[in-house]
Each structure stands twice: as C-alpha cells, then as structure tokens.
Amino acid sequence: AFVAFAGGSPLALSLAASVPPAAPGAPWEPTGDVLTSLVERLVDNLADALQDLFGPVTVAIVALITFRHGLRARLREAGLTGIPLAMQGTAMVAAYLTAERELGTPVR
C-alpha cells in the first residue's frame, strides 16, 4: 500500500517505509505524522533551493540590475523584462512543485 501512496517519489517512499502498520498484519495506511513529515521535507527542499538561488552574490546582482538604469535599459533592449534571476527562480520552484504533485506528494 505504501508503494501506491508514494507514487514513485523516493521521498514519500522512504517516509512510508519508516512507518509500521497500526497492527501486525493490518494494511498500511498513511498517518498524519507521515503526511506532516512529507510536507516538512518538501518545504525544507524548497527553502534550501531558494537559499542557494538567492545567495549573497545573487542578491548583489539583483541590486545591481535594480539600481543601474543603463544595465536595465540594455536588458530591456535585449528583450529581457523583469529580473531574469527571479524569473528563473520562479520557473524552478514551479517545476519542482509540479514534479512533486505528479509524483503524488501532497502540495498545497
């Protein structure tokens, strides 16, 4: 039953396998603890990725783009609107959440 619950997600599978059934021989069912741990790990993964993405160098680049009018103008002329790094970060998070959702991870 926990293989069906995990839906191919290694994270969900490892969590499900760590929780014994309610009684010997009883069918396995996910408990609130499993779901809570799964969501906590999902949040931790996202937080780590965002910290890596928005490290000190990245923040300095964003400040440079924000306050240097000439640089912003050249980026606009090249067809890049917004802050490219922030747009890439948004795409990365969206792709990660989509992949987790497709694997059956409870994403809200």
XYZ file of N, CA and C in Angstrom:
324
model
N 0.824 -1.198 0.000
C 0.000 0.000 0.000
C 0.865 1.258 0.000
N 2.048 1.177 0.656
C 2.845 2.405 0.696
C 3.503 2.698 -0.636
N 3.644 1.697 -1.506
C 4.171 1.964 -2.844
C 3.161 2.801 -3.622
N 1.881 2.460 -3.496
C 0.834 3.245 -4.150
C 0.781 4.657 -3.573
N 0.952 4.770 -2.252
C 0.941 6.080 -1.608
C 2.080 6.947 -2.128
N 3.272 6.336 -2.256
C 4.458 7.089 -2.658
C 4.376 7.564 -4.098
N 3.685 6.839 -4.956
C 3.519 7.259 -6.341
C 4.828 7.476 -7.080
N 5.876 6.761 -6.712
C 7.150 6.902 -7.411
C 8.095 7.913 -6.786
N 7.649 8.632 -5.783
C 8.504 9.632 -5.140
C 9.414 8.953 -4.123
N 10.743 9.036 -4.313
C 11.659 8.417 -3.342
C 11.470 8.981 -1.929
N 11.197 10.269 -1.825
C 10.988 10.886 -0.523
C 9.764 10.286 0.163
N 8.647 10.199 -0.554
C 7.424 9.640 0.028
C 7.603 8.162 0.346
N 8.299 7.446 -0.512
C 8.518 6.017 -0.289
C 9.344 5.789 0.972
N 10.393 6.576 1.165
C 11.228 6.401 2.363
C 10.447 6.727 3.628
N 9.603 7.749 3.570
C 8.780 8.088 4.741
C 7.762 7.000 5.022
N 7.099 6.523 3.969
C 6.080 5.493 4.140
C 6.693 4.216 4.710
N 7.866 3.843 4.234
C 8.515 2.621 4.691
C 8.954 2.721 6.147
N 9.136 3.926 6.652
C 9.591 4.090 8.032
C 8.454 4.010 9.046
N 7.214 3.933 8.571
C 6.061 3.892 9.472
C 5.453 2.495 9.439
N 5.466 1.798 10.583
C 4.899 0.445 10.586
C 3.369 0.493 10.514
N 2.734 -0.622 10.114
C 1.266 -0.668 10.117
C 0.742 -0.530 11.548
N -0.518 -0.190 11.683
C -1.119 0.023 13.005
C -1.036 -1.240 13.872
N -1.175 -2.404 13.241
C -1.096 -3.679 13.959
C -0.444 -4.694 13.033
N 0.192 -5.714 13.585
C 0.793 -6.734 12.727
C -0.252 -7.356 11.794
N 0.085 -7.404 10.512
C -0.824 -7.977 9.524
C -1.890 -7.010 9.026
N -2.007 -5.852 9.656
C -3.004 -4.856 9.229
C -2.493 -4.146 7.989
N -3.402 -3.710 7.121
C -2.946 -2.960 5.941
C -2.317 -1.635 6.367
N -1.295 -1.232 5.621
C -0.616 0.026 5.923
C -1.452 1.194 5.418
N -1.560 2.223 6.227
C -2.230 3.460 5.819
C -1.387 4.626 6.285
N -1.330 5.695 5.465
C -0.538 6.855 5.897
C -1.177 7.531 7.104
N -0.338 7.911 8.039
C -0.824 8.623 9.222
C -0.556 10.110 9.041
N -1.113 10.894 9.920
C -0.869 12.334 9.881
C 0.599 12.666 10.030
N 1.329 11.840 10.813
C 2.768 12.074 11.008
C 3.533 11.929 9.696
N 3.157 10.932 8.893
C 3.825 10.723 7.611
C 3.570 11.920 6.703
N 2.326 12.350 6.626
C 1.991 13.480 5.760
C 2.669 14.757 6.245
N 2.698 14.960 7.545
C 3.355 16.146 8.101
C 4.847 16.130 7.771
N 5.498 14.983 7.972
C 6.922 14.873 7.662
C 7.196 15.101 6.179
N 6.317 14.571 5.335
C 6.480 14.727 3.896
C 6.413 16.200 3.499
N 5.445 16.911 4.025
C 5.308 18.340 3.712
C 6.485 19.125 4.284
N 6.937 18.756 5.497
C 8.088 19.447 6.090
C 9.336 19.263 5.233
N 9.554 18.053 4.729
C 10.727 17.813 3.871
C 10.599 18.550 2.541
N 9.385 18.616 2.024
C 9.148 19.362 0.789
C 9.500 20.835 1.001
N 9.049 21.397 2.105
C 9.356 22.794 2.428
C 10.859 22.980 2.620
N 11.510 22.035 3.300
C 12.967 22.124 3.502
C 13.706 22.109 2.165
N 13.284 21.216 1.252
C 13.919 21.159 -0.074
C 13.782 22.487 -0.800
N 12.591 23.069 -0.749
C 12.372 24.363 -1.414
C 13.186 25.460 -0.748
N 13.209 25.472 0.574
C 13.968 26.504 1.285
C 15.454 26.419 0.938
N 15.988 25.197 0.895
C 17.402 25.030 0.536
C 17.683 25.529 -0.877
N 16.791 25.179 -1.801
C 16.976 25.607 -3.196
C 16.917 27.127 -3.310
N 15.994 27.750 -2.595
C 15.874 29.214 -2.657
C 17.071 29.903 -2.007
N 17.588 29.317 -0.925
C 18.784 29.889 -0.298
C 19.972 29.801 -1.242
N 20.077 28.679 -1.957
C 21.168 28.554 -2.934
C 20.994 29.554 -4.065
N 19.749 29.699 -4.525
C 19.476 30.609 -5.638
C 19.723 32.062 -5.245
N 19.275 32.438 -4.059
C 19.382 33.825 -3.635
C 20.475 34.012 -2.588
N 21.657 33.493 -2.889
C 22.816 33.685 -2.027
C 23.323 35.116 -2.138
N 24.387 35.452 -1.431
C 24.902 36.820 -1.408
C 25.259 37.377 -2.790
N 25.842 36.552 -3.646
C 26.221 37.038 -4.974
C 24.973 37.371 -5.784
N 23.977 36.517 -5.694
C 22.736 36.743 -6.426
C 22.043 38.013 -5.960
N 22.007 38.210 -4.658
C 21.377 39.417 -4.117
C 22.117 40.652 -4.625
N 23.433 40.580 -4.701
C 24.218 41.708 -5.218
C 23.890 41.960 -6.689
N 23.711 40.885 -7.470
C 23.360 41.047 -8.887
C 21.991 41.691 -9.027
N 21.041 41.252 -8.204
C 19.693 41.835 -8.252
C 19.773 43.318 -7.912
N 20.554 43.680 -6.901
C 20.708 45.092 -6.542
C 21.331 45.871 -7.693
N 22.323 45.286 -8.344
C 22.982 45.941 -9.475
C 21.971 46.212 -10.595
N 21.182 45.208 -10.936
C 20.182 45.362 -12.008
C 19.128 46.383 -11.608
N 18.750 46.358 -10.338
C 17.694 47.258 -9.870
C 18.128 48.721 -9.904
N 19.360 49.001 -9.525
C 19.780 50.388 -9.370
C 20.615 50.950 -10.510
N 20.994 50.137 -11.471
C 21.774 50.624 -12.611
C 20.853 50.787 -13.803
N 20.434 52.027 -14.049
C 19.474 52.309 -15.114
C 19.982 51.876 -16.487
N 21.259 52.085 -16.748
C 21.820 51.703 -18.042
C 21.762 50.194 -18.260
N 22.061 49.445 -17.218
C 22.014 47.990 -17.316
C 20.579 47.515 -17.548
N 19.649 48.107 -16.817
C 18.228 47.750 -17.007
C 17.783 48.055 -18.424
N 18.204 49.201 -18.953
C 17.813 49.578 -20.317
C 18.365 48.579 -21.330
N 19.618 48.167 -21.154
C 20.212 47.195 -22.091
C 19.510 45.841 -22.006
N 19.134 45.445 -20.801
C 18.403 44.180 -20.653
C 17.045 44.260 -21.349
N 16.377 45.407 -21.203
C 15.082 45.596 -21.882
C 15.251 45.552 -23.394
N 16.297 46.207 -23.898
C 16.558 46.199 -25.340
C 16.798 44.777 -25.848
N 17.371 43.940 -25.006
C 17.634 42.551 -25.393
C 16.385 41.678 -25.265
N 15.279 42.300 -24.825
C 14.026 41.555 -24.701
C 13.834 40.897 -23.358
N 14.688 41.227 -22.394
C 14.569 40.649 -21.057
C 13.876 41.639 -20.144
N 12.674 41.317 -19.724
C 11.958 42.189 -18.793
C 11.981 41.554 -17.413
N 11.809 42.349 -16.402
C 11.862 41.833 -15.040
C 13.299 41.524 -14.651
N 13.451 40.818 -13.580
C 14.769 40.406 -13.122
C 14.940 38.954 -13.552
N 15.820 38.699 -14.524
C 15.941 37.341 -15.073
C 16.130 36.263 -14.004
N 16.936 36.548 -12.999
C 17.197 35.556 -11.970
C 15.929 35.217 -11.194
N 15.144 36.233 -10.877
C 13.893 35.989 -10.157
C 12.924 35.189 -11.023
N 12.899 35.479 -12.319
C 12.015 34.743 -13.220
C 12.469 33.289 -13.329
N 13.769 33.046 -13.381
C 14.282 31.680 -13.434
C 14.000 30.944 -12.124
N 14.118 31.644 -11.015
C 13.813 31.042 -9.716
C 12.360 30.645 -9.616
N 11.484 31.511 -10.116
C 10.058 31.201 -10.118
C 9.784 29.969 -10.964
N 10.413 29.891 -12.121
C 10.232 28.733 -13.000
C 10.762 27.467 -12.336
N 11.884 27.572 -11.630
C 12.464 26.416 -10.957
C 11.534 25.888 -9.863
N 11.014 26.788 -9.040
C 10.108 26.376 -7.963
C 8.831 25.774 -8.549
N 8.293 26.392 -9.575
C 7.075 25.864 -10.209
C 7.315 24.467 -10.778
N 8.464 24.257 -11.404
C 8.781 22.937 -11.968
C 8.931 21.896 -10.862
N 9.569 22.282 -9.761
C 9.746 21.362 -8.643
C 8.393 20.970 -8.049
N 7.539 21.956 -7.810
C 6.225 21.664 -7.240
C 5.378 20.822 -8.187
N 5.473 21.087 -9.486
C 4.740 20.292 -10.471
C 5.217 18.845 -10.437
N 6.534 18.646 -10.383
C 7.083 17.284 -10.337
C 6.628 16.562 -9.070
N 6.653 17.245 -7.930
C 6.196 16.625 -6.693
C 4.709 16.279 -6.776
N 3.919 17.175 -7.342
C 2.476 16.924 -7.473
C 2.227 15.716 -8.374
N 2.983 15.613 -9.469
C 2.828 14.490 -10.384
C 3.222 13.165 -9.714
N 4.136 13.226 -8.742
C 4.538 12.027 -8.019
C 3.589 11.698 -6.863
N 2.592 12.556 -6.660
C 1.608 12.292 -5.615
C 1.900 12.921 -4.279
N 2.923 13.760 -4.205
C 3.233 14.439 -2.950
C 2.153 15.466 -2.668
N 1.647 15.501 -1.426
C 0.610 16.490 -1.115
C 1.195 17.906 -1.128
N 0.947 18.659 -2.189
C 1.461 20.016 -2.355
C 0.274 20.958 -2.281
N 0.329 21.906 -1.377
C -0.771 22.862 -1.263
C -0.269 24.259 -1.392
